[in-house]
Every structure is written in structure tokens, then in C-alpha cells.
Amino acid sequence: MHKELHWKKGAFSNTYKISYHKEFIGSLSTEVFRSNATGQIEEDKYVFKSQGLLSRTIHVFEYISKQKIASIKVSAWGRKAQIKTKDKQYLWNFKNFWQTKWTIADQSKTYISGTHSSLLSKGNLIYRDADNFLILVSIYIIDYLKRRNSAG
């Protein structure tokens, strides 16, 4: 069964609010001048850390244990990103020319299909078999690319 989430960020906010059926379930808060962020959905909480705003590699840590659980490598052109965990590898990829639609998939299936409005900092995620980690990664990558493109 497919599920749909909505996320949005206010004009002067650094926090994306994530909702399911109009109920708040989590957030992703970014640091102002860095590409770091902290995200939480339900009980799952993660920290995203990069070497700087222009770095293309991001490491993801479990919040409480501080254990590295994944790395994200964004392509030079920002059209796709590889997500590597200990057990799996996923590809985050834009699906249209305007860069408003994307997916997260592995070699066998698509876990998340997403859309966003770059002007309004909001979007939707339709997912199946995706965990909270992939949902937060999906929103983080959109924010990362938006910030990187405005900085460069």
C-alpha cells in the first residue's frame, strides 16, 4: 500500500515540518550557514554532516549512538545522489527537466517518489516500503541541492 507525506518550510524558517494526514510526525532542521541538519520522524532521529556547503559528500549518523549509518554522494551536476548504507545502496534521481520530481530506488524497486515546489519550499512524498531514514534523506537532499545552487 502506498502512503503519502507532506512537508513544508516557512519563508524564514530553517525547519521542514513533515505531516501524514495533516498530523505532524517529524521535522528536518538545517543549520544556517552549513549543510548540516538534524531530522526526526517518530522515534527515529538522524544527523546529517557535510565537510562544508560545497562538499558533495554527506555522512549520516544515528543521533543517540553517534554511529555512522550512511553516506550520501551528490553528483557534480546535482541531478542524482548515491546513498550507501552498510547493507544497501540507493539512487536518488531527478525525474524531470525542471527538477521538481525525484525518486529513491535500488536496482529492483522504487521506494519513494517525490515532488516539490522550489519557490514555496514544500512537497509531497509517495512511498512504499520506505523507512523513516529514507524519507528524511529524500527531504535533506532537496534542501542540500537548493542551498548549494543558491550558494554557487
GROMACS .gro file of C-alpha atoms in nm:
model
  152
    1MET     CA    1   0.000   0.000   0.000
    2HIS     CA    2   0.126   0.347  -0.086
    3LYS     CA    3   0.140   0.624   0.175
    4GLU     CA    4   0.173   0.997   0.122
    5LEU     CA    5   0.354   1.252   0.336
    6HIS     CA    6   0.364   1.629   0.303
    7TRP     CA    7   0.647   1.858   0.406
    8LYS     CA    8   0.691   2.235   0.412
    9LYS     CA    9   0.919   2.506   0.544
   10GLY     CA   10   0.821   2.863   0.625
   11ALA     CA   11   0.984   3.154   0.442
   12PHE     CA   12   1.221   3.248   0.726
   13SER     CA   13   1.244   2.908   0.892
   14ASN     CA   14   1.522   2.652   0.881
   15THR     CA   15   1.288   2.365   0.975
   16TYR     CA   16   1.084   2.145   0.746
   17LYS     CA   17   0.768   2.011   0.911
   18ILE     CA   18   0.660   1.666   0.798
   19SER     CA   19   0.296   1.556   0.821
   20TYR     CA   20   0.088   1.250   0.749
   21HIS     CA   21  -0.287   1.307   0.706
   22LYS     CA   22  -0.234   1.666   0.832
   23GLU     CA   23  -0.079   1.534   1.155
   24PHE     CA   24   0.275   1.642   1.246
   25ILE     CA   25   0.506   1.339   1.256
   26GLY     CA   26   0.854   1.484   1.226
   27SER     CA   27   1.094   1.754   1.115
   28LEU     CA   28   1.425   1.828   0.947
   29SER     CA   29   1.616   2.128   1.083
   30THR     CA   30   1.910   2.268   0.889
   31GLU     CA   31   2.198   2.484   1.012
   32VAL     CA   32   2.201   2.834   0.867
   33PHE     CA   33   2.547   2.858   0.706
   34ARG     CA   34   2.632   2.487   0.679
   35SER     CA   35   2.490   2.181   0.508
   36ASN     CA   36   2.436   2.004   0.840
   37ALA     CA   37   2.091   1.903   0.962
   38THR     CA   38   1.906   1.703   1.225
   39GLY     CA   39   1.597   1.509   1.129
   40GLN     CA   40   1.343   1.310   1.324
   41ILE     CA   41   1.032   1.111   1.234
   42GLU     CA   42   0.860   0.942   1.524
   43GLU     CA   43   1.136   0.778   1.731
   44ASP     CA   44   1.400   0.776   1.454
   45LYS     CA   45   1.648   1.065   1.472
   46TYR     CA   46   1.949   1.129   1.247
   47VAL     CA   47   2.225   1.386   1.199
   48PHE     CA   48   2.346   1.486   0.851
   49LYS     CA   49   2.701   1.628   0.834
   50SER     CA   50   2.899   1.755   0.538
   51GLN     CA   51   3.250   1.897   0.517
   52GLY     CA   52   3.108   2.234   0.404
   53LEU     CA   53   2.842   2.392   0.188
   54LEU     CA   54   3.017   2.298  -0.137
   55SER     CA   55   3.116   1.946  -0.030
   56ARG     CA   56   2.938   1.674  -0.227
   57THR     CA   57   2.970   1.404   0.042
   58ILE     CA   58   2.738   1.392   0.342
   59HIS     CA   59   2.761   1.145   0.629
   60VAL     CA   60   2.453   1.036   0.822
   61PHE     CA   61   2.473   0.940   1.189
   62GLU     CA   62   2.225   0.785   1.428
   63TYR     CA   63   2.152   1.063   1.679
   64ILE     CA   64   2.188   0.880   2.010
   65SER     CA   65   2.469   0.633   1.936
   66LYS     CA   66   2.657   0.878   1.704
   67GLN     CA   67   2.726   0.576   1.482
   68LYS     CA   68   2.768   0.647   1.110
   69ILE     CA   69   2.492   0.464   0.926
   70ALA     CA   70   2.518   0.601   0.572
   71SER     CA   71   2.693   0.830   0.330
   72ILE     CA   72   2.542   1.036   0.051
   73LYS     CA   73   2.745   1.134  -0.254
   74VAL     CA   74   2.584   1.402  -0.472
   75SER     CA   75   2.684   1.416  -0.838
   76ALA     CA   76   2.877   1.717  -0.966
   77TRP     CA   77   2.573   1.843  -1.159
   78GLY     CA   78   2.332   1.778  -0.870
   79ARG     CA   79   2.091   1.561  -1.070
   80LYS     CA   80   2.143   1.245  -0.866
   81ALA     CA   81   2.293   1.112  -0.544
   82GLN     CA   82   2.416   0.774  -0.425
   83ILE     CA   83   2.304   0.669  -0.078
   84LYS     CA   84   2.512   0.392   0.077
   85THR     CA   85   2.426   0.215   0.399
   86LYS     CA   86   2.602  -0.086   0.546
   87ASP     CA   87   2.359  -0.322   0.372
   88LYS     CA   88   2.220  -0.139   0.069
   89GLN     CA   89   2.279   0.117  -0.199
   90TYR     CA   90   2.011   0.352  -0.332
   91LEU     CA   91   1.997   0.611  -0.607
   92TRP     CA   92   1.822   0.946  -0.558
   93ASN     CA   93   1.747   1.089  -0.902
   94PHE     CA   94   1.554   1.380  -1.055
   95LYS     CA   95   1.286   1.260  -1.296
   96ASN     CA   96   1.208   1.574  -1.495
   97PHE     CA   97   1.386   1.866  -1.658
   98TRP     CA   98   1.251   2.122  -1.406
   99GLN     CA   99   1.391   1.924  -1.114
  100THR     CA  100   1.060   1.913  -0.930
  101LYS     CA  101   1.015   1.532  -0.929
  102TRP     CA  102   1.252   1.266  -0.799
  103THR     CA  103   1.274   0.907  -0.680
  104ILE     CA  104   1.478   0.695  -0.443
  105ALA     CA  105   1.527   0.345  -0.579
  106ASP     CA  106   1.760   0.049  -0.572
  107GLN     CA  107   1.814  -0.191  -0.861
  108SER     CA  108   1.489  -0.374  -0.800
  109LYS     CA  109   1.227  -0.115  -0.696
  110THR     CA  110   1.133   0.245  -0.625
  111TYR     CA  111   1.087   0.327  -0.256
  112ILE     CA  112   0.993   0.696  -0.276
  113SER     CA  113   0.854   0.925  -0.544
  114GLY     CA  114   0.863   1.290  -0.453
  115THR     CA  115   0.760   1.629  -0.584
  116HIS     CA  116   0.840   1.976  -0.458
  117SER     CA  117   0.787   2.342  -0.529
  118SER     CA  118   1.122   2.517  -0.512
  119LEU     CA  119   0.961   2.858  -0.467
  120LEU     CA  120   0.741   2.755  -0.176
  121SER     CA  121   0.973   2.503  -0.003
  122LYS     CA  122   0.708   2.237   0.021
  123GLY     CA  123   0.640   1.900  -0.133
  124ASN     CA  124   0.488   1.553  -0.121
  125LEU     CA  125   0.634   1.206  -0.088
  126ILE     CA  126   0.460   0.891  -0.201
  127TYR     CA  127   0.629   0.585  -0.061
  128ARG     CA  128   0.606   0.214  -0.027
  129ASP     CA  129   0.841   0.003   0.184
  130ALA     CA  130   1.047   0.310   0.275
  131ASP     CA  131   1.159   0.368   0.630
  132ASN     CA  132   1.190   0.699   0.816
  133PHE     CA  133   1.559   0.715   0.728
  134LEU     CA  134   1.491   0.725   0.351
  135ILE     CA  135   1.213   0.979   0.396
  136LEU     CA  136   1.446   1.216   0.582
  137VAL     CA  137   1.727   1.157   0.330
  138SER     CA  138   1.488   1.247   0.049
  139ILE     CA  139   1.396   1.584   0.203
  140TYR     CA  140   1.755   1.653   0.308
  141ILE     CA  141   1.885   1.609  -0.048
  142ILE     CA  142   1.629   1.856  -0.187
  143ASP     CA  143   1.731   2.112   0.077
  144TYR     CA  144   2.101   2.044   0.017
  145LEU     CA  145   2.068   2.099  -0.359
  146LYS     CA  146   1.862   2.413  -0.314
  147ARG     CA  147   2.121   2.562  -0.078
  148ARG     CA  148   2.415   2.450  -0.293
  149ASN     CA  149   2.264   2.600  -0.607
  150SER     CA  150   2.193   2.933  -0.436
  151ALA     CA  151   2.550   2.943  -0.293
  152GLY     CA  152   2.725   2.863  -0.619
   0.00000   0.00000   0.00000
